[in-house]
Coordinates of C-alpha atoms and ligand atoms in Angstrom, one line a residue:
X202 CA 91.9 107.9 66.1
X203 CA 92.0 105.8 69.0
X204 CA 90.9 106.3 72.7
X205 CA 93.2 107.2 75.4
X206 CA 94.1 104.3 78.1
X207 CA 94.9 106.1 81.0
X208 CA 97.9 104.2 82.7
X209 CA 97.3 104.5 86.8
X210 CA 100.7 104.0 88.4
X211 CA 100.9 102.6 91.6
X212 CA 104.0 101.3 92.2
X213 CA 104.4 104.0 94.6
X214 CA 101.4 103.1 97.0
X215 CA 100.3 98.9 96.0
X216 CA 103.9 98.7 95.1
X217 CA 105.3 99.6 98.1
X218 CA 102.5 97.4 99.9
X219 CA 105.0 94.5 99.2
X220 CA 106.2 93.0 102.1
X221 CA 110.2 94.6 102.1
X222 CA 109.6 96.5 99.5
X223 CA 109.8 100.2 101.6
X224 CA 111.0 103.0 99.7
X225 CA 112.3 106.2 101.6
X226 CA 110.7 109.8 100.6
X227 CA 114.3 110.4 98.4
X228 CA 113.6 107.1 96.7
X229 CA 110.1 107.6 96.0
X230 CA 110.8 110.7 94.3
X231 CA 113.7 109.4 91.7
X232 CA 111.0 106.9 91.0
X233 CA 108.5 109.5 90.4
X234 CA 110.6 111.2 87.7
X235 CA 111.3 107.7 86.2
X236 CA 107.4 107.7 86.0
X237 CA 107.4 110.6 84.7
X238 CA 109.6 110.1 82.1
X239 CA 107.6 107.4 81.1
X240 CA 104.9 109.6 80.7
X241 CA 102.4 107.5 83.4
X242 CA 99.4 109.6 83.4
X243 CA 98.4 109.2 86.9
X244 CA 101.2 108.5 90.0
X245 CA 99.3 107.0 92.9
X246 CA 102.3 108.1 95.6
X247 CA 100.9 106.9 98.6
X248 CA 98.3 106.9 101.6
X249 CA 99.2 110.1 103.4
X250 CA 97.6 109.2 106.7
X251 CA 99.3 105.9 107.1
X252 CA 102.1 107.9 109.1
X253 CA 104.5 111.3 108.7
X254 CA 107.0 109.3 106.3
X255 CA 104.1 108.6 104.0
X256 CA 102.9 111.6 104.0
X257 CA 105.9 113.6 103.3
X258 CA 106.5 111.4 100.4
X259 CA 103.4 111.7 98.9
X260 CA 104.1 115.5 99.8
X261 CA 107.3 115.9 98.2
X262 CA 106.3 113.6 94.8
X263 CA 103.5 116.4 94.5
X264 CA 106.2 119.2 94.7
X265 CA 108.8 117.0 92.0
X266 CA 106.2 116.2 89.5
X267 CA 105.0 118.0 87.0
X268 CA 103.6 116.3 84.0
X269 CA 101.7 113.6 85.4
X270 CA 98.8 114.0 88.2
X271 CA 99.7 112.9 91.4
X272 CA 97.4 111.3 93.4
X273 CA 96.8 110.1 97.2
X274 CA 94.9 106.9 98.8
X275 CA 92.2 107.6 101.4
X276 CA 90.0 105.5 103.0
X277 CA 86.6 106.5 102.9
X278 CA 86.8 108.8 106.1
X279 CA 87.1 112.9 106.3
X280 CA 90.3 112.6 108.5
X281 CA 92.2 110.6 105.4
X282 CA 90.6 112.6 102.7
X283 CA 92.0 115.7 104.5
X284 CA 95.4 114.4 104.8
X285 CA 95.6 113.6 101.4
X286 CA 94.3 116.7 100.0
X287 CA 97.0 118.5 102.5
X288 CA 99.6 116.4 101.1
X289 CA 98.8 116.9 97.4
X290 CA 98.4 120.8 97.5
X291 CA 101.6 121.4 96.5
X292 CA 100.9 118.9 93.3
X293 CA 100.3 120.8 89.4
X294 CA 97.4 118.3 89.0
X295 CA 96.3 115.7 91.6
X296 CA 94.0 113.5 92.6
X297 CA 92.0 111.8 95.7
X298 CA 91.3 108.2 95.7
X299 CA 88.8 107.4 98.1
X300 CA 87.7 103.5 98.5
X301 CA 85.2 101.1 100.6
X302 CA 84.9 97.3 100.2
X303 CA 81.9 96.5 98.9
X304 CA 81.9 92.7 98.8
X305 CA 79.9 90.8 101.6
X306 CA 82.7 89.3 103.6
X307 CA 84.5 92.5 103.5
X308 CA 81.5 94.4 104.8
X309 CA 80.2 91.9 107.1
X310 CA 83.8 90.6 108.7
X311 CA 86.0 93.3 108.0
X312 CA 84.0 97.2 108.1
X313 CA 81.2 94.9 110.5
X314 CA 78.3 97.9 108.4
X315 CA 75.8 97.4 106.6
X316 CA 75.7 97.4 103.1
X317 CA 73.8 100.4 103.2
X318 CA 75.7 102.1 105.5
X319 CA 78.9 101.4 103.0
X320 CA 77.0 103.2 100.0
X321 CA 75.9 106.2 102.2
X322 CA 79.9 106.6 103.5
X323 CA 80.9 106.0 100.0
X324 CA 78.9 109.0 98.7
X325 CA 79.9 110.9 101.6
X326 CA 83.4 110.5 101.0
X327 CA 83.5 111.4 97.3
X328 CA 81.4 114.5 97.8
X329 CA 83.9 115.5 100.4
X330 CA 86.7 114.7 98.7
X331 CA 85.2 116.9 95.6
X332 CA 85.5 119.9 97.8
X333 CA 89.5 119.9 97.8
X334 CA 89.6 118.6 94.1
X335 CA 87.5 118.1 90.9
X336 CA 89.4 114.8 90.0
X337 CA 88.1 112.2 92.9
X338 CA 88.2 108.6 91.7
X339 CA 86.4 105.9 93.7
X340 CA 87.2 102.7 94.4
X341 CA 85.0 99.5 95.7
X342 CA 87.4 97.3 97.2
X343 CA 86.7 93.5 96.6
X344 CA 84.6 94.3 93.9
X345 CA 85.5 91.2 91.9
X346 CA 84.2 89.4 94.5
X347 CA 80.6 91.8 95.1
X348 CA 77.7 91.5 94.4
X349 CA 77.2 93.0 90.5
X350 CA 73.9 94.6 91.7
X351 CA 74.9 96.5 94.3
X352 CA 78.1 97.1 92.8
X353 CA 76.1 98.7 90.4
X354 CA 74.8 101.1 92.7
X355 CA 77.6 102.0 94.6
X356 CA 79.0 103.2 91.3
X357 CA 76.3 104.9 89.8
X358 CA 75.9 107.0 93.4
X359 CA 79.4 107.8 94.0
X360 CA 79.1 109.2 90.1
X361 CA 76.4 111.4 90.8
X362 CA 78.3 112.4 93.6
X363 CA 81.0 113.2 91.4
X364 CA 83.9 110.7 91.3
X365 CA 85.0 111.0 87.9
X366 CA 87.1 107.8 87.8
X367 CA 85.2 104.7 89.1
X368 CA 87.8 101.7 89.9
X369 CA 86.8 98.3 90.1
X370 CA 89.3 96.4 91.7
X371 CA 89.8 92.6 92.0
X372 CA 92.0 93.0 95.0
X373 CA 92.1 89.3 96.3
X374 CA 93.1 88.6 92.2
X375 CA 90.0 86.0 92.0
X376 CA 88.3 86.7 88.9
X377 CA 89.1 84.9 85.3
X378 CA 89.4 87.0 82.0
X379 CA 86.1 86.4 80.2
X380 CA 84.3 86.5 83.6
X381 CA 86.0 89.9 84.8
X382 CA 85.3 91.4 81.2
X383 CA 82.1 90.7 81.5
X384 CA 81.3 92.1 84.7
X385 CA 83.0 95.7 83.3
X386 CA 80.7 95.5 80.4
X387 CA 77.1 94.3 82.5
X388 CA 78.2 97.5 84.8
X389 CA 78.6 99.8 81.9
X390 CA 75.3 98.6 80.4
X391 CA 73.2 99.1 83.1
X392 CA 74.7 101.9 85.5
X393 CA 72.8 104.7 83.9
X394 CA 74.7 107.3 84.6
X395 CA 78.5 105.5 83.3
X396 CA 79.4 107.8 80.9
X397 CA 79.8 110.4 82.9
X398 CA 82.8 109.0 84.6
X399 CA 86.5 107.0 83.2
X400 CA 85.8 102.5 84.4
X401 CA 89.0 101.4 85.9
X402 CA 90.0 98.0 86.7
X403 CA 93.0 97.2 89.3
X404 CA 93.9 93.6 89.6
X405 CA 96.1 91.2 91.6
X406 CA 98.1 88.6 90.3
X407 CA 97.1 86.0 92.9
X408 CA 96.2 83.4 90.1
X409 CA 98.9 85.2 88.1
X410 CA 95.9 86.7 85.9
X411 CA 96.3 90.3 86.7
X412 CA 97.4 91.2 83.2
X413 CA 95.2 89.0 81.5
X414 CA 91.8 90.4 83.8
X415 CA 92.9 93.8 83.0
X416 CA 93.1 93.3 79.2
X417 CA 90.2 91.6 79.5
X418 CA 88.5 94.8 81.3
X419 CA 89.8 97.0 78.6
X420 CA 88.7 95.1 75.5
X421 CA 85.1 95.3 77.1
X422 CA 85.4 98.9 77.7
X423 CA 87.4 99.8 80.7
X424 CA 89.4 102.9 79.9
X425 CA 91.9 103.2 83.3
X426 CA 94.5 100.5 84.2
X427 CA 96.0 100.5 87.6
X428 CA 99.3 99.0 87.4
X429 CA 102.7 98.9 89.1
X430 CA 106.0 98.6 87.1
X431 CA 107.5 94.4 87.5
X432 CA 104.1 93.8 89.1
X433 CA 105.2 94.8 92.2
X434 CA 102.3 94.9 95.0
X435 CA 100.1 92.8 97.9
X436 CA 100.9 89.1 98.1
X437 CA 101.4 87.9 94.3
X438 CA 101.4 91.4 92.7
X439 CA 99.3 93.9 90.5
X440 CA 99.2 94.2 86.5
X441 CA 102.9 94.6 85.5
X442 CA 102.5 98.1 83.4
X443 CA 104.9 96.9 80.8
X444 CA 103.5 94.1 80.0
X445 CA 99.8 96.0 80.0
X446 CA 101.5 98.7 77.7
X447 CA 103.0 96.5 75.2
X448 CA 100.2 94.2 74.9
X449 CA 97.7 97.2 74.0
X450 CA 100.7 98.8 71.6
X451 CA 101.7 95.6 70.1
X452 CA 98.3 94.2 69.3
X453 CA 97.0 97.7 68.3
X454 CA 94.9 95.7 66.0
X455 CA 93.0 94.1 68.5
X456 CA 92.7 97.2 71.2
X457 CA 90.6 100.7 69.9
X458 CA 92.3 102.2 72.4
X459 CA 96.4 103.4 72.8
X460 CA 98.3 104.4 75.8
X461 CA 100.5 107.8 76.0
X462 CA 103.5 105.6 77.6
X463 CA 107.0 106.4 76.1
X464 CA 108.1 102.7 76.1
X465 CA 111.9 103.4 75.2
X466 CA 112.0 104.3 79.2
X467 CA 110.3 101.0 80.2
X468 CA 113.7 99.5 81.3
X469 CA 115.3 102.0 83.0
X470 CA 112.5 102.2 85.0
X471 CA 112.2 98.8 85.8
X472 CA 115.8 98.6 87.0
X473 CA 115.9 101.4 89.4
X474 CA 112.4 99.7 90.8
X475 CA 114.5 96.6 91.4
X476 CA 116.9 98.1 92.5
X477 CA 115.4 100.6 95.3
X478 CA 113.2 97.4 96.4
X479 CA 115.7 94.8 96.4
X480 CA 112.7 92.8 94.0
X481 CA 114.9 91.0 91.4
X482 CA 113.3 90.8 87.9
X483 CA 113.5 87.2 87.1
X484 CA 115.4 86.6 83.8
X485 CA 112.3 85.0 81.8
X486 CA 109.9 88.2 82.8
X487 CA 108.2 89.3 80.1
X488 CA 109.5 92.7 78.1
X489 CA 112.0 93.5 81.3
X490 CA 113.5 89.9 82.0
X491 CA 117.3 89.6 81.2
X492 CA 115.9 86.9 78.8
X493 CA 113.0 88.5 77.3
X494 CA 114.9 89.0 74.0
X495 CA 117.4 86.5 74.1
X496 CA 117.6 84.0 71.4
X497 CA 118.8 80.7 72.5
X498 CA 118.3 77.5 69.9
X499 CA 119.9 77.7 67.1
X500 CA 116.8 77.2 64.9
X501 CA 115.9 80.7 66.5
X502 CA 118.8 82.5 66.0
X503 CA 119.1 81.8 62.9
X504 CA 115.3 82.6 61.9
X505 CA 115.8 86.0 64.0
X506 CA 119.4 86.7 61.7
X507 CA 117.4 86.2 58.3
X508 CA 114.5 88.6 59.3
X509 CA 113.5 89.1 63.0
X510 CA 110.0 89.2 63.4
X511 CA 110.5 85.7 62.6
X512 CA 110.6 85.1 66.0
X513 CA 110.1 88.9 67.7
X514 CA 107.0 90.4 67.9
X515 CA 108.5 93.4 69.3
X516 CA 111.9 95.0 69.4
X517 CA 114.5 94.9 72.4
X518 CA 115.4 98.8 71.8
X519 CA 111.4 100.0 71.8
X520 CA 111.5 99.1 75.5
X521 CA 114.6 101.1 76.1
X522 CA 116.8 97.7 75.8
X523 CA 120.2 98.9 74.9
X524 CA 123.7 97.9 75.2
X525 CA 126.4 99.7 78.2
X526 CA 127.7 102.5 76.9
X527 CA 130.9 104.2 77.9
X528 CA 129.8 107.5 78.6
X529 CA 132.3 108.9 81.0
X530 CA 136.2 108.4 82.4
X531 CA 138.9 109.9 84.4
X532 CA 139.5 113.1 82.5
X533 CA 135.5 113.9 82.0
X534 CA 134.5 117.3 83.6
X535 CA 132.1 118.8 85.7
X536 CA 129.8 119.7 82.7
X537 CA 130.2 116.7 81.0
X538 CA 129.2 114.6 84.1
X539 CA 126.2 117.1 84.8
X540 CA 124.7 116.9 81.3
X541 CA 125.0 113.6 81.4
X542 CA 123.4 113.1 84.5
X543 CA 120.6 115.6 83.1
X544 CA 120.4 113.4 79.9
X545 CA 119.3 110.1 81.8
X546 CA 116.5 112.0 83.7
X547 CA 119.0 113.4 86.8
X548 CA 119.0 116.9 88.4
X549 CA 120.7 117.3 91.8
X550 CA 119.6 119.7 94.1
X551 CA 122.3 122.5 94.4
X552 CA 125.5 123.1 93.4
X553 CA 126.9 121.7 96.6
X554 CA 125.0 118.2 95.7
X555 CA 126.6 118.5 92.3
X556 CA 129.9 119.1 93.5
X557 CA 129.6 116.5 96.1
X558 CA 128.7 113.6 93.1
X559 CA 131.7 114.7 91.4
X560 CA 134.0 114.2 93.9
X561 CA 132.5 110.5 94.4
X562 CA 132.6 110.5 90.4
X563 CA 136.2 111.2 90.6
X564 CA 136.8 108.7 93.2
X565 CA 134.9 105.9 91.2
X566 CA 136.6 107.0 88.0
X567 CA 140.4 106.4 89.3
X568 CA 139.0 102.7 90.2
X569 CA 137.1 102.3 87.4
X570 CA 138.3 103.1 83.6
X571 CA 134.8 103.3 82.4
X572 CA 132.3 105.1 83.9
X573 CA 128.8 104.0 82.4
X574 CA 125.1 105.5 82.9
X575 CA 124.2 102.3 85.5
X576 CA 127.5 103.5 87.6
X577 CA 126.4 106.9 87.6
X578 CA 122.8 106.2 88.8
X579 CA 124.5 103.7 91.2
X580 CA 126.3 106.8 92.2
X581 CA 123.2 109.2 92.8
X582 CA 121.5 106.1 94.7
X583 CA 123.8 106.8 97.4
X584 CA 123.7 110.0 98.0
X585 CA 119.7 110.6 98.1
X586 CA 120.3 107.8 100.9
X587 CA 123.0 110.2 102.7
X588 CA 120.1 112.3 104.1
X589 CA 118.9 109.5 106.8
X590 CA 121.9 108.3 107.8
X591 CA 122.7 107.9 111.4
X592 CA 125.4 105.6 111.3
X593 CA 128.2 105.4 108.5
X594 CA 131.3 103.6 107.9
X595 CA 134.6 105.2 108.9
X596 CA 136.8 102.4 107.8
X597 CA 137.0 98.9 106.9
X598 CA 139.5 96.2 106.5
X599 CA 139.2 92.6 105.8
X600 CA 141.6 90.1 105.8
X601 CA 140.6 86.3 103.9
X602 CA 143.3 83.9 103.3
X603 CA 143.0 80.3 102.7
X604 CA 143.1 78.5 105.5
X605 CA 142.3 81.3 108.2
X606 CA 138.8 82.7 109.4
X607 CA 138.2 85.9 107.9
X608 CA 138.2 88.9 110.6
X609 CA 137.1 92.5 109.5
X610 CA 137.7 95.5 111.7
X611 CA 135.3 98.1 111.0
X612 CA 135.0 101.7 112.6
X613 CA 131.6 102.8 112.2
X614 CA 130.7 106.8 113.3
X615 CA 127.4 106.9 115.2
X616 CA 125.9 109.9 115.7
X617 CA 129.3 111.6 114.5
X618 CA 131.9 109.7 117.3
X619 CA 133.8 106.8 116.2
X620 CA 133.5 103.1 117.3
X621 CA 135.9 100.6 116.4
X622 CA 135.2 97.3 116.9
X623 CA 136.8 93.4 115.1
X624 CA 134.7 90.0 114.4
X625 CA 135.3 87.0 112.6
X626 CA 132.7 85.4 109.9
X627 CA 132.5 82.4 107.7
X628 CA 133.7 84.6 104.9
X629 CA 134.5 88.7 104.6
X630 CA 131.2 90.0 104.2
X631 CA 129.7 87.5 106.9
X632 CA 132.3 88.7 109.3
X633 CA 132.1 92.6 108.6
X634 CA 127.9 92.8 108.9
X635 CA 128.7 90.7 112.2
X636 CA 131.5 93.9 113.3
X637 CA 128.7 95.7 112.4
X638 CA 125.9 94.0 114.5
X639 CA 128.4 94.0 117.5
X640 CA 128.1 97.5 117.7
X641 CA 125.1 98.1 116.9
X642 CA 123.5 95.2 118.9
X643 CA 119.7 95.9 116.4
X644 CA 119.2 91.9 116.3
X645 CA 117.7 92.5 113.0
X646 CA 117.5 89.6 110.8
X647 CA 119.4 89.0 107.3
X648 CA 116.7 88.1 105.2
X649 CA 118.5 89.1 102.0
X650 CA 121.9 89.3 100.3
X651 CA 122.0 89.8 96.8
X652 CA 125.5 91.0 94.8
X653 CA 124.7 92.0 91.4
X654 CA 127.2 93.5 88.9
X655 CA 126.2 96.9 87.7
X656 CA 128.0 96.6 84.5
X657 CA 130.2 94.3 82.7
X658 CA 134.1 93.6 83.2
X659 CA 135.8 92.4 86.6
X660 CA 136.3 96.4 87.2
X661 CA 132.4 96.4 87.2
X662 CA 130.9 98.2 90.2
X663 CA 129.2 95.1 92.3
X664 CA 126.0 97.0 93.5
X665 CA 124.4 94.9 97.0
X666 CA 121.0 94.8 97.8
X667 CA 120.3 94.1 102.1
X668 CA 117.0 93.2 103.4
X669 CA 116.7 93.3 107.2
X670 CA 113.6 92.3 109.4
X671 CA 112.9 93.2 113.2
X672 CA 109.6 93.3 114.7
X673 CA 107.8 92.9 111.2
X674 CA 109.4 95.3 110.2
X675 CA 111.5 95.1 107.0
X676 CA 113.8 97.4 105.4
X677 CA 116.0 97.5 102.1
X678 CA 119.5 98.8 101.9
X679 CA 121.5 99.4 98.3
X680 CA 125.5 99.8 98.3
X681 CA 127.5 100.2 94.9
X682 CA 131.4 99.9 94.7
X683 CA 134.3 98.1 92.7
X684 CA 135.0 96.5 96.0
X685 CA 131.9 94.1 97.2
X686 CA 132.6 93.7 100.4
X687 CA 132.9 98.0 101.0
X688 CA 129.5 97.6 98.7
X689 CA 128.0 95.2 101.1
X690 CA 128.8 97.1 104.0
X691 CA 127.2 100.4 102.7
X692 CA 123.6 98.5 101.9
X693 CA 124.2 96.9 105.3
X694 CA 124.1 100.5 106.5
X695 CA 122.2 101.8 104.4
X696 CA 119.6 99.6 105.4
X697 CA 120.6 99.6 109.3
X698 CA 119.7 103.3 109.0
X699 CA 116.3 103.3 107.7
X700 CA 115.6 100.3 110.1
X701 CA 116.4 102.4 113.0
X702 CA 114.6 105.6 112.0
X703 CA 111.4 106.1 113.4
X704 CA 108.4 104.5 111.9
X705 CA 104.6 104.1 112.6
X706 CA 102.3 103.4 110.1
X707 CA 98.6 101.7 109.1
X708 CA 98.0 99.7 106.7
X709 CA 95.0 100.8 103.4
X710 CA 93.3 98.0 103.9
X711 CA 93.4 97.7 107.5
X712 CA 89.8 98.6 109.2
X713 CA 91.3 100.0 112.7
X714 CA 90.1 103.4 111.9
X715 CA 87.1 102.5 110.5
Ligands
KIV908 O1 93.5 96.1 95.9 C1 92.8 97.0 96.2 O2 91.5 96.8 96.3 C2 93.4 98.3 96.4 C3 92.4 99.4 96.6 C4 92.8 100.3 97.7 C5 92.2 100.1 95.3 O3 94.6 98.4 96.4
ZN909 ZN1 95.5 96.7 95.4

C-alpha cells in the first residue's frame, strides 16, 4: 500500500497573492467547494489578519467546508495566530500555519533579528498556536535559500514544540531538482526528532521549476505538497496541483506514495479559477490547456486512432475533460434546474436564491436554445457577485453602424437612484465602459479585456473578464450574456464595485508588524 501525499491547497491564500488576482469572500467559497470536490486535503483560505475581507473569508470557507481541513496563515506573532484561530473556529477540522524566514538576507534585511531570536519566536509561535489547535504546521520562509544547519534546528525545535507539519518552502523559486531533493533528504537524516512530524515542500515557479522541485522533494521523502490549482501565486507562480497530482498518479511506478485527489474534477476546477481571477490558462498548459490533448500532425492522429497510448500517457476524461453537454432548455423546471445545479457541486442558499436563478435561467433560456453546465455556472457567478454591488446597470443601448462613431447611453442606479448619462467610443464596448466612467468619474485603469465564449455556437453566452487598477489596487470583474457588449458592461461593474468597496490590507510577507 502506498503512502498518503497530502495535497496543501493554496490557491486561496498564495493564489490570491497574484497581482489582480483578488477573489471576493462569495468567490472564495465556490472555490472552496470546487476544492473540496476535488478532495484537496488541506485548504489554505487565507491570512485572516491581513484585513476584515480576509478574514471573513477565511471565516466563512471554515463554516462551507466540511471534508477538507481548512487552514489560516499567521505570521509568527500572538496577534495573527489569534486571528486565525478566531477565524477558523467555525471550521470541522483546521489548521494554523505559522512561518518565519529563516534565510540570512531575510533575517538580517527584512525581520533586522537575530538568527537566534528567529528560532526562539518560532518556538514561541507554534507552542501558542498549539493551544487553539493540535494541527499547527510551520513554515521557514526562504528556506531554499538558508542555511541547512540552522534550518535543521529551526525544524527540529518548532517539532518539539509541536508543529506537526514542517514546510520548507523555496519561496524566491531558486533551488534545482536534485539540489532541493537533497536538502529534504539531509534534513530528514539528521533532524532527530523528523518523524514525529509530516516534511512539506512549497515552491515557486520563478525558474519555472516549481513542479519539478516539488517532485523532486517527494521522491526523497517529502510527504506534503503545497500547491495552487494553474500555478497561480507570487511573481511566476507555485506548483500547479494538477500537474503535481498527475505526475505522482501517472508514474505510480516511480512514486511510493499516491494522492487522495479525485482528478475527474481537475478541470472544472481549473476553469472557475480562471474564470474568478481573470488568469487565462494558456492553450499548451499541461493536463488543463485547451491543447493538452489535442492531436495535431497527422502522424499523431493517426497513431492515437489505432491505439492511444501511442501517443497519450494519460486520458483527456480522467482529468474531468469532457465534451458540452445539453443539459437544460426552455421547457426545463424548477427541479430539474436545481438537481442539476446540485449535480455539478451547486447549492444556493434559500429558496429565494433558487427562485431568483430561475428566473435568470428562464431569461437566458428564451435567448438561448441550449442551456449547458458552463452557462449555468456562468449564471451562479453572477449572482454570488449581487451581494456587493453598489452600482448596477439599469439599461443600455448601443448604436454601431459603419461609418458612425458608436455612442451607448447607459442608465446606471447608484445607491438605488438612476443616472443616465451618453458617450461615444472607438467601438460599443469602448464607448459604454467610457458612459460608465463618466458617471462614475473612479479613474481606474483598464488593464484587462478579455471576451471568451462560454460554449460553442453564435447563441454561445460570451462571458467577459475586466481587470481594473487604481492606486495599486487591482480588481477583477466577470459578466456572462448572449449579448457581449451587456456581458462587458456587467464585468465592468462587477468589477467597478469591488474596486470601490472598502479595502485595507497587509501583505504575509510584509515585515511591518514584525
Ligand atoms: O512562499 C512562501 O514562503 C510562503 C510562506 C508563507 C509559506 O508563501
Ligand atoms: Zn509562497
Amino acid at each position: 500500500m502506498s503512502e498518503r501525499l497530502v495535497i496543501f491547497d493554496t490557491t486561496l491564500r498564495d493564489g490570491e497573492q497574484s497581482p489582480g488576482a483578488s477573489m471576493t469572500c462569495d468567490e472564495k467559497v465556490r472555490i472552496a467547494h470546487a476544492l473540496e470536490r476535488l478532495k484537496v486535503d488541506v485548504i489554505e483560505a487565507g491570512f485572516p489578519i491581513a484585513s476584515p475581507d480576509d478574514f471573513n473569508a477565511v471565516k466563512a470557507v471554515a463554516e462551507a467546508v466540511s471534508d477538507s481541513r481548512v487552514c489560516g496563515l499567521a505570521r509568527a506573532l500572538q496577534k495573527d495566530i489569534e486571528r486565525a484561530a478566531l477565524a477558523l473556529k467555525p471550521a470541522r477540522a483546521s489548521r494554523i500555519h505559522t512561518f518565519i524566514a529563516t534565510s540570512p538576507i531575510h533575517m538580517r534585511e527584512k525581520l533586522r533579528m537575530s538568527p537566534e531570536d528567529v528560532l526562539e519566536s518560532a518556538v514561541k509561535a507554534v507552542r501558542y498556536a498549539r493551544q487553539f489547535t493540535d494541527d499547527v504546521e510551520f513554515s521557514a520562509e526562504d528556506a531554499g535559500r538558508s542555511d541547512v544547519e540552522f534550518l535543521g534546528r529551526v525544524m527540529e525545535a518548532v517539532i518539539g514544540a509541536g508543529a506537526r507539519t514542517v514546510n520548507i518552502p523555496d519561496t524566491v523559486g531558486y533551488n534545482l531538482p536534485l539540489q532541493f531533493g537533497e536538502l529534504i533528504a539531509t534534513l530528514m537524516t539528521r533532524v532527530p526528532n523528523a518523524d514525529k512530524a509530516i516534511w512539506s515542500v512549497h515552491c515557486h515557479n520563478d525558474l519555472g521549476l516549481a513542479v519539478a522541485n516539488s517532485l523532486a522533494a517527494v521522491m526523497r521523502g517529502a510527504r506534503q505538497v503545497e500547491c495552487t490549482i494553474n500555478g497561480l501565486g507570487e511573481r511566476a507562480g507555485n506548483a500547479a496541483l494538477e500537474e503535481i497530482v498527475m505526475a505522482v498518479r501517472t508514474r505510480r511506478d516511480l512514486f511510493d506514495c499516491d494522492t487522495r485527489i479525485d482528478t475527474t474534477q481537475i478541470v472544472a476546477a481549473s476553469r472557475l479559477v480562471s474564470t474568478v481571477t481573470g488568469f487565462a490558462v494558456q492553450p499548451n498548459k499541461a493536463i488543463v490547456g485547451a491543447n493538452a490533448f489535442a492531436h495535431e500532425a497527422g502522424i499523431h492522429q493517426d497513431g492515437v486512432i489505432k491505439n492511444r497510448e501511442t501517443y497519450e500517457i494519460m486520458r483527456a476524461e480522467d482529468v474531468g475533460w469532457t465534451a458540452n453537454r445539453m443539459v437544460l432548455g426552455k421547457h426545463s423546471g424548477r427541479n430539474a434546474f436545481r438537481t442539476r445545479l446540485a449535480e455539478i457541486g451547486i447549492v444556493l442558499k434559500d429558496d429565494e436564491a433558487l427562485n431568483e436563478a430561475f428566473a435568470r435561467f428562464k431569461d437566458l433560456a428564451d435567448k438561448k436554445h441550449e442551456i449547458f453546465d458552463e452557462d449555468l455556472q456562468a449564471l451562479v457567478s453572477e449572482r454570488a457577485t449581487e451581494a456587493v454591488e453598489s452600482v448596477r446597470l439599469g439599461s443600455l443601448k448601443v448604436c454601431s453602424e459603419t461609418g458612425t462613431k458608436p455612442v451607448a447611453e447607459v442608465t446606471l442606479v447608484v445607491d438605488g437612484q438612476p443616472r443616465q448619462v451618453a458617450a461615444e467610443g472607438g467601438g460599443p464596448v469602448d464607448a459604454a465602459f467610457r458612459a460608465i466612467e463618466k458617471v462614475m468619474a473612479t479613474g481606474a485603469n483598464l488593464q484587462l479585456y478579455a471576451v471568451n465564449a462560454i460554449t460553442s455556437g453564435t447563441d454561445a453566452q460570451g462571458e467577459v473578464t475586466v481587470r481594473l487598477e487604481r492606486e495599486g489596487r487591482i480588481v477583477n470583474g466577470n459578466g456572462a450574456d448572449t449579448d457581449i457588449v451587456i456581458a462587458s458592461v456587467k464585468a465592468y461593474l462587477n468589477a467597478l464595485n469591488k474596486l470601490i468597496a472598502p479595502h485595507e490590507r497587509t501583505h504575509p510577507q510584509s515585515s511591518r508588524a514584525i
